[in-house]
Coordinates of C-alpha atoms and ligand atoms in Angstrom, one line a residue:
X1126 CA 29.5 26.9 -27.9
X1127 CA 25.9 27.8 -27.3
X1128 CA 24.6 26.9 -30.8
X1129 CA 25.9 24.9 -33.8
X1130 CA 24.8 27.6 -36.2
X1131 CA 23.6 31.2 -35.8
X1132 CA 21.4 32.5 -38.7
X1133 CA 21.0 36.3 -39.1
X1134 CA 17.7 37.3 -40.6
X1135 CA 14.2 35.8 -40.4
X1136 CA 12.9 36.0 -44.0
X1137 CA 12.4 33.1 -46.3
X1138 CA 16.2 32.7 -46.6
X1139 CA 16.7 32.5 -42.9
X1140 CA 13.7 30.2 -42.4
X1141 CA 14.8 27.8 -45.2
X1142 CA 18.3 27.6 -43.9
X1143 CA 17.2 27.2 -40.3
X1144 CA 14.7 24.4 -41.2
X1145 CA 17.3 22.5 -43.3
X1146 CA 20.0 22.7 -40.6
X1147 CA 17.6 21.9 -37.7
X1148 CA 16.3 18.9 -39.7
X1149 CA 20.0 17.8 -40.3
X1150 CA 20.4 17.8 -36.5
X1151 CA 22.0 21.1 -35.8
X1152 CA 21.1 23.4 -32.9
X1153 CA 20.1 26.6 -34.6
X1154 CA 19.5 30.1 -33.4
X1155 CA 17.7 32.6 -35.7
X1156 CA 18.0 36.3 -34.9
X1157 CA 15.6 38.7 -36.6
X1158 CA 15.8 42.5 -36.3
X1159 CA 12.1 43.2 -36.6
X1160 CA 9.3 42.4 -34.2
X1161 CA 7.7 40.1 -36.8
X1162 CA 9.2 37.4 -39.0
X1163 CA 9.2 37.0 -42.8
X1164 CA 11.2 40.0 -43.9
X1165 CA 10.1 41.0 -47.4
X1166 CA 7.4 38.2 -47.3
X1167 CA 5.6 39.6 -44.2
X1168 CA 2.1 40.9 -44.1
X1169 CA 0.0 43.4 -42.2
X1170 CA -3.6 43.7 -41.3
X1171 CA -5.4 46.8 -42.5
X1172 CA -9.1 47.5 -42.4
X1173 CA -9.9 43.8 -42.3
X1174 CA -7.6 42.9 -45.2
X1175 CA -4.4 41.0 -45.1
X1176 CA -1.9 43.0 -47.1
X1177 CA 1.4 41.4 -48.3
X1178 CA 3.9 44.0 -47.4
X1179 CA 6.4 42.6 -50.0
X1180 CA 6.4 39.3 -52.0
X1181 CA 3.3 38.4 -53.9
X1182 CA 3.5 34.8 -55.1
X1183 CA 5.9 31.9 -54.9
X1184 CA 7.7 31.8 -58.2
X1185 CA 8.7 28.2 -57.9
X1186 CA 10.8 27.1 -61.0
X1187 CA 11.6 23.7 -59.6
X1188 CA 9.7 23.7 -56.3
X1189 CA 12.6 24.3 -54.0
X1190 CA 10.5 25.7 -51.1
X1191 CA 8.2 22.7 -51.4
X1192 CA 11.2 20.3 -51.3
X1193 CA 12.6 22.0 -48.2
X1194 CA 9.2 21.6 -46.6
X1195 CA 9.2 17.9 -47.5
X1196 CA 12.7 17.5 -46.1
X1197 CA 11.6 19.1 -42.8
X1198 CA 8.5 16.7 -42.7
X1199 CA 5.8 19.3 -43.4
X1200 CA 3.7 20.0 -46.5
X1201 CA 3.4 23.2 -48.6
X1202 CA 0.0 23.4 -50.3
X1203 CA -1.0 25.8 -53.0
X1204 CA -4.5 27.2 -53.9
X1205 CA -3.9 27.7 -57.5
X1206 CA -1.5 28.9 -60.2
X1207 CA -1.7 32.3 -61.8
X1208 CA -3.9 32.6 -64.9
X1209 CA -3.0 34.0 -68.3
X1210 CA -1.4 37.4 -68.3
X1211 CA -3.3 40.3 -70.0
X1212 CA -0.8 42.7 -71.6
X1213 CA -1.6 46.4 -72.0
X1214 CA -0.4 48.4 -75.0
X1215 CA -1.9 51.3 -77.1
X1216 CA -5.0 51.7 -75.0
X1217 CA -6.1 48.1 -74.8
X1218 CA -5.6 44.7 -73.1
X1219 CA -4.8 41.5 -75.0
X1220 CA -4.1 38.1 -73.6
X1221 CA -0.4 37.1 -73.9
X1222 CA -0.9 34.4 -76.5
X1223 CA -2.7 36.8 -78.8
X1224 CA -0.5 39.8 -78.1
X1225 CA 2.9 38.1 -79.0
X1226 CA 1.7 36.4 -82.2
X1227 CA 4.5 33.8 -81.9
X1228 CA 5.5 31.4 -84.7
X1229 CA 5.0 28.1 -82.8
X1230 CA 7.8 26.3 -84.6
X1231 CA 10.2 29.1 -83.7
X1232 CA 9.1 29.1 -80.1
X1233 CA 9.7 25.3 -79.9
X1234 CA 13.1 25.8 -81.4
X1235 CA 14.1 28.1 -78.6
X1236 CA 12.7 25.8 -75.9
X1237 CA 14.8 23.0 -77.4
X1238 CA 17.9 25.2 -77.4
X1239 CA 17.3 26.0 -73.7
X1240 CA 16.7 22.4 -72.7
X1241 CA 19.7 21.2 -74.6
X1242 CA 22.1 23.7 -73.0
X1243 CA 23.5 22.8 -69.6
X1244 CA 23.0 25.1 -66.6
X1245 CA 26.7 25.8 -66.5
X1246 CA 26.8 26.8 -70.1
X1247 CA 23.8 29.1 -69.7
X1248 CA 25.5 30.8 -66.7
X1249 CA 28.2 31.7 -69.2
X1250 CA 25.7 34.1 -70.8
X1251 CA 25.1 36.1 -67.6
X1252 CA 26.7 39.3 -69.0
X1253 CA 25.0 39.0 -72.5
X1254 CA 21.6 40.6 -73.1
X1255 CA 18.8 38.1 -73.5
X1256 CA 18.0 39.4 -77.0
X1257 CA 21.6 38.7 -78.2
X1258 CA 21.2 35.0 -77.2
X1259 CA 17.7 34.7 -78.6
X1260 CA 18.7 36.1 -81.9
X1261 CA 21.2 33.3 -82.4
X1262 CA 18.3 30.9 -82.2
X1263 CA 15.3 32.7 -83.8
X1264 CA 14.4 35.8 -85.8
X1265 CA 10.7 35.6 -84.9
X1266 CA 9.9 38.9 -83.2
X1267 CA 6.9 37.4 -81.3
X1268 CA 9.0 34.7 -79.7
X1269 CA 11.7 37.2 -78.7
X1270 CA 9.1 39.6 -77.3
X1271 CA 7.5 36.9 -75.3
X1272 CA 10.7 35.7 -73.6
X1273 CA 11.7 39.3 -72.9
X1274 CA 8.3 40.0 -71.4
X1275 CA 8.7 37.1 -69.0
X1276 CA 12.1 38.4 -68.0
X1277 CA 10.7 41.9 -67.4
X1278 CA 7.9 40.5 -65.1
X1279 CA 10.3 38.2 -63.3
X1280 CA 13.4 40.4 -62.7
X1281 CA 11.6 43.8 -63.0
X1282 CA 14.0 45.2 -65.6
X1283 CA 13.0 47.9 -68.1
X1284 CA 15.3 48.2 -71.1
X1285 CA 16.1 45.1 -73.3
X1286 CA 19.8 45.5 -72.8
X1287 CA 19.3 45.1 -69.0
X1288 CA 17.9 41.6 -69.4
X1289 CA 20.6 39.1 -68.5
X1290 CA 20.5 36.0 -70.7
X1291 CA 22.1 33.6 -68.2
X1292 CA 19.9 34.8 -65.4
X1293 CA 16.6 34.3 -67.2
X1294 CA 17.5 31.2 -69.3
X1295 CA 18.5 29.3 -66.2
X1296 CA 15.1 29.9 -64.7
X1297 CA 13.4 29.1 -68.0
X1298 CA 15.2 25.7 -68.1
X1299 CA 14.1 24.9 -64.5
X1300 CA 10.5 25.8 -65.4
X1301 CA 10.5 23.7 -68.6
X1302 CA 11.9 20.7 -66.6
X1303 CA 9.5 21.0 -63.7
X1304 CA 6.3 22.5 -65.2
X1305 CA 6.7 22.0 -69.0
X1306 CA 5.9 25.7 -69.5
X1307 CA 8.1 28.9 -69.5
X1308 CA 6.7 30.4 -66.3
X1309 CA 4.1 30.1 -63.5
X1310 CA 3.6 31.3 -60.0
X1311 CA 1.6 29.9 -57.1
X1312 CA -0.2 31.1 -54.0
X1313 CA 0.4 29.0 -50.8
X1314 CA -2.7 28.3 -48.8
X1315 CA -0.9 29.4 -45.6
X1316 CA 0.0 32.8 -47.2
X1317 CA 3.5 34.1 -47.7
X1318 CA 4.2 35.0 -44.1
X1319 CA 2.8 31.6 -43.1
X1320 CA 5.2 29.9 -45.5
X1321 CA 8.1 31.4 -43.5
X1322 CA 6.5 30.8 -40.0
X1323 CA 6.0 27.1 -40.7
X1324 CA 9.7 26.7 -41.4
X1325 CA 10.6 28.7 -38.3
X1326 CA 8.4 26.3 -36.3
X1327 CA 10.6 23.5 -37.5
X1328 CA 13.6 25.3 -35.9
X1329 CA 11.7 25.9 -32.7
X1330 CA 10.5 22.3 -32.4
X1331 CA 13.9 20.8 -33.2
X1332 CA 16.0 22.1 -30.4
X1333 CA 16.5 25.5 -31.9
X1334 CA 15.4 29.1 -31.1
X1335 CA 14.0 32.0 -33.1
X1336 CA 14.3 35.4 -31.5
X1337 CA 12.6 38.5 -33.0
X1338 CA 13.5 42.1 -32.1
X1339 CA 17.1 41.0 -32.1
X1340 CA 19.4 43.2 -34.3
X1341 CA 22.8 41.9 -35.0
X1342 CA 25.3 44.8 -34.7
X1343 CA 28.7 43.0 -34.8
X1344 CA 30.4 39.7 -35.3
X1345 CA 32.7 38.1 -32.7
X1346 CA 36.0 37.4 -34.5
X1347 CA 38.9 35.6 -33.0
X1348 CA 42.1 35.0 -35.0
X1349 CA 40.3 35.5 -38.3
X1350 CA 37.4 33.1 -37.4
X1351 CA 33.9 34.1 -36.6
X1352 CA 32.9 32.8 -33.2
X1353 CA 29.4 34.4 -32.8
X1354 CA 27.5 37.6 -33.0
X1355 CA 26.6 40.6 -30.8
X1356 CA 23.0 41.6 -31.0
X1357 CA 20.7 44.2 -29.4
X1358 CA 17.7 42.3 -28.3
X1359 CA 14.4 43.3 -26.7
X1360 CA 15.7 41.9 -23.4
X1361 CA 18.8 44.1 -23.3
X1362 CA 17.4 47.3 -25.0
X1363 CA 16.3 49.8 -22.4
X1364 CA 15.5 52.3 -25.0
X1365 CA 18.9 54.0 -24.9
X1366 CA 20.5 55.3 -28.1
X1367 CA 23.4 52.9 -27.7
X1368 CA 22.4 49.8 -25.6
X1369 CA 25.0 47.2 -24.8
X1370 CA 24.7 44.2 -27.2
X1371 CA 24.4 40.7 -26.0
X1372 CA 26.8 37.9 -27.1
X1373 CA 25.6 34.7 -28.8
X1374 CA 28.4 32.2 -29.5
X1375 CA 28.7 29.6 -32.3
X1376 CA 31.4 28.3 -34.7
X1377 CA 29.1 28.9 -37.7
X1378 CA 27.3 32.1 -38.6
X1379 CA 25.2 32.5 -41.7
X1380 CA 23.9 35.9 -42.8
X1381 CA 20.7 36.0 -44.9
X1382 CA 20.3 39.8 -44.9
X1383 CA 20.1 41.8 -48.1
X1384 CA 23.5 42.9 -49.4
X1385 CA 22.7 46.6 -48.4
X1386 CA 22.3 45.5 -44.7
X1387 CA 25.6 43.6 -44.5
X1388 CA 27.8 46.6 -43.6
X1389 CA 25.7 47.0 -40.3
X1390 CA 27.7 44.1 -38.8
X1391 CA 30.6 43.0 -41.0
X1392 CA 33.7 44.4 -39.3
X1393 CA 35.5 46.3 -42.0
X1394 CA 38.9 45.8 -40.4
X1395 CA 38.7 42.0 -40.8
X1396 CA 37.8 41.6 -44.4
X1397 CA 39.8 42.7 -47.5
X1398 CA 39.1 46.3 -48.5
X1399 CA 38.2 45.0 -52.0
X1400 CA 35.3 43.0 -50.4
X1401 CA 34.1 46.0 -48.4
X1402 CA 34.2 48.1 -51.6
X1403 CA 32.2 45.4 -53.4
X1404 CA 29.6 45.4 -50.7
X1405 CA 29.3 49.2 -50.8
X1406 CA 29.1 49.2 -54.6
X1407 CA 26.4 46.5 -54.8
X1408 CA 24.4 48.3 -52.0
X1409 CA 24.1 51.6 -54.0
X1410 CA 20.6 52.6 -54.8
X1411 CA 21.6 52.8 -58.5
X1412 CA 22.1 49.1 -58.5
X1413 CA 18.8 48.2 -57.0
X1414 CA 15.2 47.9 -58.2
X1415 CA 12.4 49.5 -56.2
X1416 CA 8.7 48.8 -56.4
X1417 CA 6.2 51.6 -56.0
X1418 CA 2.6 50.8 -55.9
X1419 CA -0.7 50.6 -54.0
X1420 CA -3.2 48.2 -52.6
X1421 CA -6.8 49.1 -53.3
X1422 CA -9.9 47.6 -51.6
X1423 CA -12.8 47.6 -54.0
X1424 CA -16.5 46.7 -53.7
X1425 CA -16.4 44.6 -56.9
X1426 CA -13.6 42.5 -58.5
X1427 CA -11.6 44.8 -60.8
X1428 CA -9.5 43.1 -63.5
X1429 CA -9.2 42.8 -67.3
X1430 CA -9.8 39.5 -69.1
X1431 CA -8.6 37.0 -66.6
X1432 CA -9.5 37.2 -62.9
X1433 CA -6.3 35.3 -61.9
X1434 CA -4.1 36.9 -64.5
X1435 CA -1.1 39.1 -63.5
X1436 CA -1.7 42.1 -65.7
X1437 CA 1.5 43.5 -67.2
X1438 CA 2.6 46.6 -69.1
X1439 CA 6.0 47.6 -70.3
X1440 CA 5.7 51.4 -70.3
X1441 CA 3.2 53.2 -68.0
X1442 CA 1.8 56.1 -69.9
X1443 CA 2.4 58.6 -67.1
X1444 CA 5.4 57.3 -65.2
X1445 CA 7.2 55.5 -68.1
X1446 CA 7.8 52.5 -65.8
X1447 CA 6.8 48.9 -66.4
X1448 CA 4.3 47.5 -64.0
X1449 CA 1.8 44.9 -62.9
X1450 CA -1.6 44.6 -61.3
X1451 CA -3.5 41.6 -60.0
X1452 CA -6.5 40.7 -57.9
X1453 CA -5.0 39.2 -54.8
X1454 CA -8.4 38.2 -53.3
X1455 CA -9.1 36.0 -56.4
X1456 CA -6.4 33.7 -55.2
X1457 CA -7.5 33.7 -51.5
X1458 CA -10.9 35.3 -50.8
X1459 CA -10.2 34.9 -47.0
X1460 CA -7.7 37.8 -47.1
X1461 CA -10.6 40.3 -47.6
X1462 CA -13.8 41.0 -45.7
X1463 CA -17.1 39.6 -47.1
X1464 CA -18.1 41.7 -50.2
X1465 CA -14.7 43.4 -50.6
X1466 CA -11.8 42.6 -52.9
X1467 CA -8.1 43.5 -52.8
X1468 CA -6.2 44.7 -55.9
X1469 CA -2.4 45.0 -55.9
X1470 CA -0.5 47.2 -58.4
X1471 CA 3.2 47.8 -58.7
X1472 CA 5.6 49.7 -60.9
X1473 CA 9.3 48.9 -61.2
X1474 CA 11.8 51.7 -60.7
X1475 CA 15.4 51.3 -61.8
X1476 CA 17.3 52.8 -58.9
X1477 CA 19.6 54.5 -61.4
X1478 CA 16.7 56.9 -62.3
X1479 CA 15.2 57.2 -58.8
X1480 CA 14.8 60.7 -57.3
X1481 CA 14.5 60.2 -53.5
X1482 CA 13.1 63.7 -52.8
X1483 CA 9.7 63.6 -51.1
X1484 CA 8.0 65.8 -53.8
X1485 CA 9.3 63.5 -56.6
X1486 CA 8.1 60.4 -54.8
X1487 CA 4.6 62.0 -54.2
X1488 CA 4.4 62.9 -57.9
X1489 CA 5.5 59.5 -59.1
X1490 CA 3.0 57.7 -56.8
X1491 CA 0.2 60.0 -57.9
X1492 CA 1.0 59.4 -61.6
X1493 CA 1.2 55.7 -61.0
X1494 CA -2.3 55.6 -59.4
X1495 CA -3.7 57.6 -62.3
X1496 CA -2.1 55.4 -65.0
X1497 CA -3.4 52.2 -63.4
X1498 CA -6.9 53.9 -63.2
X1499 CA -6.6 54.7 -66.9
X1500 CA -5.9 51.1 -67.7
X1501 CA -8.5 49.6 -65.3
X1502 CA -11.2 52.4 -65.3
X1503 CA -13.5 50.5 -63.0
X1504 CA -11.1 51.3 -60.2
X1505 CA -12.2 54.9 -60.1
X1506 CA -15.8 54.2 -59.1
X1507 CA -15.2 51.1 -57.0
X1508 CA -12.2 51.8 -54.7
X1509 CA -13.1 51.9 -51.0
X1510 CA -9.6 52.9 -49.9
X1511 CA -6.1 52.9 -51.2
X1512 CA -2.8 52.4 -49.5
X1513 CA 0.4 53.5 -51.4
X1514 CA 3.9 52.3 -50.9
X1515 CA 7.5 52.2 -52.1
X1516 CA 9.7 49.1 -51.3
X1517 CA 13.2 47.9 -51.9
X1518 CA 12.8 44.9 -54.2
X1519 CA 16.3 43.6 -54.8
X1520 CA 19.6 44.0 -56.4
X1521 CA 19.1 44.6 -60.2
X1522 CA 19.6 41.4 -62.2
X1523 CA 21.4 43.2 -65.0
X1524 CA 24.4 41.9 -66.9
X1525 CA 27.3 42.3 -64.5
X1526 CA 25.2 41.9 -61.4
X1527 CA 24.2 38.2 -61.7
X1528 CA 26.0 35.0 -60.9
X1529 CA 29.6 35.8 -60.2
X1530 CA 28.7 39.5 -60.3
X1531 CA 27.2 39.1 -56.8
X1532 CA 28.9 38.4 -53.6
X1533 CA 29.9 34.7 -53.1
X1534 CA 28.7 32.6 -50.2
X1535 CA 32.0 32.9 -48.5
X1536 CA 34.1 36.0 -48.3
X1537 CA 37.9 35.8 -47.9
X1538 CA 39.4 36.7 -44.6
X1539 CA 36.5 35.5 -42.3
X1540 CA 36.4 31.8 -41.5
X1541 CA 33.0 30.3 -40.4
X1542 CA 31.0 33.1 -41.9
X1543 CA 28.6 32.3 -44.8
X1544 CA 26.4 34.5 -46.9
X1545 CA 23.1 33.8 -48.6
X1546 CA 19.7 35.6 -49.2
X1547 CA 18.3 36.8 -52.5
X1548 CA 21.1 39.4 -53.0
X1549 CA 24.0 36.9 -52.8
X1550 CA 25.2 34.6 -55.6
X1551 CA 22.3 32.2 -56.2
X1552 CA 19.8 31.3 -59.0
X1553 CA 16.1 31.6 -59.3
X1554 CA 13.5 34.4 -58.7
X1555 CA 12.9 36.3 -55.4
X1556 CA 11.8 33.8 -52.7
X1557 CA 13.0 30.8 -54.8
X1558 CA 16.4 32.4 -55.2
X1559 CA 16.6 33.1 -51.5
X1560 CA 15.7 29.5 -50.6
X1561 CA 18.1 28.0 -53.2
X1562 CA 20.9 30.1 -51.8
X1563 CA 20.1 28.8 -48.3
X1564 CA 20.3 25.2 -49.5
X1565 CA 23.8 25.9 -51.0
X1566 CA 24.9 27.6 -47.7
X1567 CA 23.5 24.8 -45.5
X1568 CA 25.5 22.3 -47.4
X1569 CA 28.6 24.3 -46.9
X1570 CA 28.0 24.4 -43.2
X1571 CA 27.3 20.6 -43.2
X1572 CA 30.5 20.0 -45.3
X1573 CA 28.7 18.2 -48.1
X1574 CA 25.6 17.8 -50.2
X1575 CA 22.3 16.6 -48.7
X1576 CA 21.3 13.5 -50.8
X1577 CA 17.6 14.4 -50.4
X1578 CA 18.1 17.4 -52.7
X1579 CA 19.9 15.5 -55.4
X1580 CA 19.1 16.9 -58.9
X1581 CA 18.3 20.5 -57.6
X1582 CA 20.4 23.1 -59.3
X1583 CA 22.1 25.2 -56.7
X1584 CA 23.7 27.8 -59.0
Ligands
FAD805 C1 6.8 44.5 -53.4 C2 7.6 43.2 -53.6 C3 7.0 42.2 -54.4 C4 7.7 40.9 -54.5 N1 7.1 39.9 -55.2 C5 7.6 38.7 -55.3 C6 7.0 37.6 -55.9 O1 5.8 37.7 -56.4 N2 7.6 36.4 -55.9 C7 8.8 36.2 -55.3 O2 9.3 35.1 -55.4 N3 9.5 37.2 -54.7 C8 8.9 38.5 -54.7 N4 9.5 39.5 -54.0 C9 10.9 39.3 -53.5 C10 10.9 38.4 -52.2 O3 10.0 39.0 -51.3 C11 12.3 38.4 -51.7 O4 13.2 37.9 -52.7 C12 12.5 37.5 -50.5 O5 11.4 37.7 -49.6 C13 13.8 37.7 -49.9 O6 14.0 36.8 -48.8 P1 15.3 37.0 -47.9 O7 15.2 36.1 -46.8 O8 16.5 36.8 -48.8 O9 15.4 38.5 -47.5 P2 14.5 39.3 -46.5 O10 13.1 38.9 -46.6 O11 14.8 40.7 -46.7 O12 15.0 38.8 -45.0 C14 16.1 39.3 -44.4 C15 15.8 39.5 -43.0 O13 16.9 40.0 -42.3 C16 16.6 40.9 -41.3 N5 17.7 41.7 -40.9 C17 18.4 42.7 -41.7 N6 19.4 43.1 -41.0 C18 19.5 42.4 -39.8 C19 20.3 42.5 -38.7 N7 21.3 43.3 -38.6 N8 20.1 41.6 -37.6 C20 19.0 40.8 -37.7 N9 18.2 40.7 -38.7 C21 18.4 41.5 -39.8 C22 15.5 41.7 -42.0 O14 14.7 42.4 -41.1 C23 14.7 40.7 -42.8 O15 13.6 40.1 -42.0 C24 8.9 40.7 -53.9 C25 9.5 41.7 -53.1 C26 8.8 42.9 -52.9 C27 9.4 44.0 -52.0

């Protein structure tokens, strides 16, 4: 066999997995469809600014990405944590601590309940709304609203009954254990794309290979076991509609692609039809969250109350969507030219209510820009340029779609194939969830736990 392990996908999931396996002595090949690495953590240069085309911060409940770096012999450094969140309601901003008016004793009671409940028991509440669980422990409306607000900002859900208790409480427990607070997020000095590239360098320098512009189109399956992949690479793509794919052979293949990209290469004739149905169901736009938004370069820092706060609102006055805005250049001034600043704003769209027609999207984005300008009026006079977007964020973390509601790391009928990435069964938030899933999958490939990661909850 050419490689010990083939990893499909070059985002943080693929990079984490590749770095762990390469450090454990495996010869790894990473295949990434795009010309650049980092997937939803990539960035682009625009008019002198570095724009994160996807992810914004590292939500690091128990520092899994930092630990993977340490295992691989490199160091992840952060500039600073996010500040206090200003919350917008009824025409004004208030800092979170004033806005929620929590009863401190009630808040502490809830923290104790979370800390005293095991991860496994919390996972049992995956299909229960967070409010139902909270009401068993407190009747304080401020405490309930505060925990729901964190869940909204973290999993980008809108209505209270869509907040999965298990999903958010597991993450809260990790945060309380590691940081002694319910939530935080960090900005890595190397940027988000750099965070992925450093891990890919580990693969490259430890006997492995990372190939970009290599789209996996099929799996090589022999007697029910995966023996490699077929990929269209830059080298074998002469620009035809249907170029001949190249074969890469290995006895272990791990996919880290989003669930909606799986059917591009999983051969439907080799997996049970119920699994194919599940992949198709989870991939439906109704089950996903999208992020609309814009980046705005400004000639003065525009923010309300805290320069490093992630500004949040639960109901945009023109779109009806929850959203956020923050001053990216406050975390890392080097991403913007001298004298300019970069503001990032996003609104969450539940795919169930998404209208994909061009007119509807235009109208939605227009309304979104206006509602953010209503909330941060200085934007109107100080914007130099604006760049609007609409991205796929992730599978919704609603009851029924978390934990066992997602695809498992191994699907029946295909030996030697493993699945991870942030849309597969794993715990955590965004990048953290993807990396944690990679650790779980790496240990499956290695046939046992890696002692260095003892104490980390895999989910
Ligand atoms: C606007 C936005 C804001 C976000 N904010 C945050 C945040 O603040 N904090 C946070 O933690 N997370 C955030 N996220 C989520 C975070 O970016 C993702 O959870 C994370 O990057 C997912 O990593 P991944 O490796 O699982 O998937 P991806 O990054 O999607 O990587 C999968 C890779 O597989 C490749 N691929 C797909 N099909 C094939 C194929 N057939 N062959 C080869 N390669 C293939 C893709 O090109 C991609 O590069 C945000 C996402 C968005 C979109």
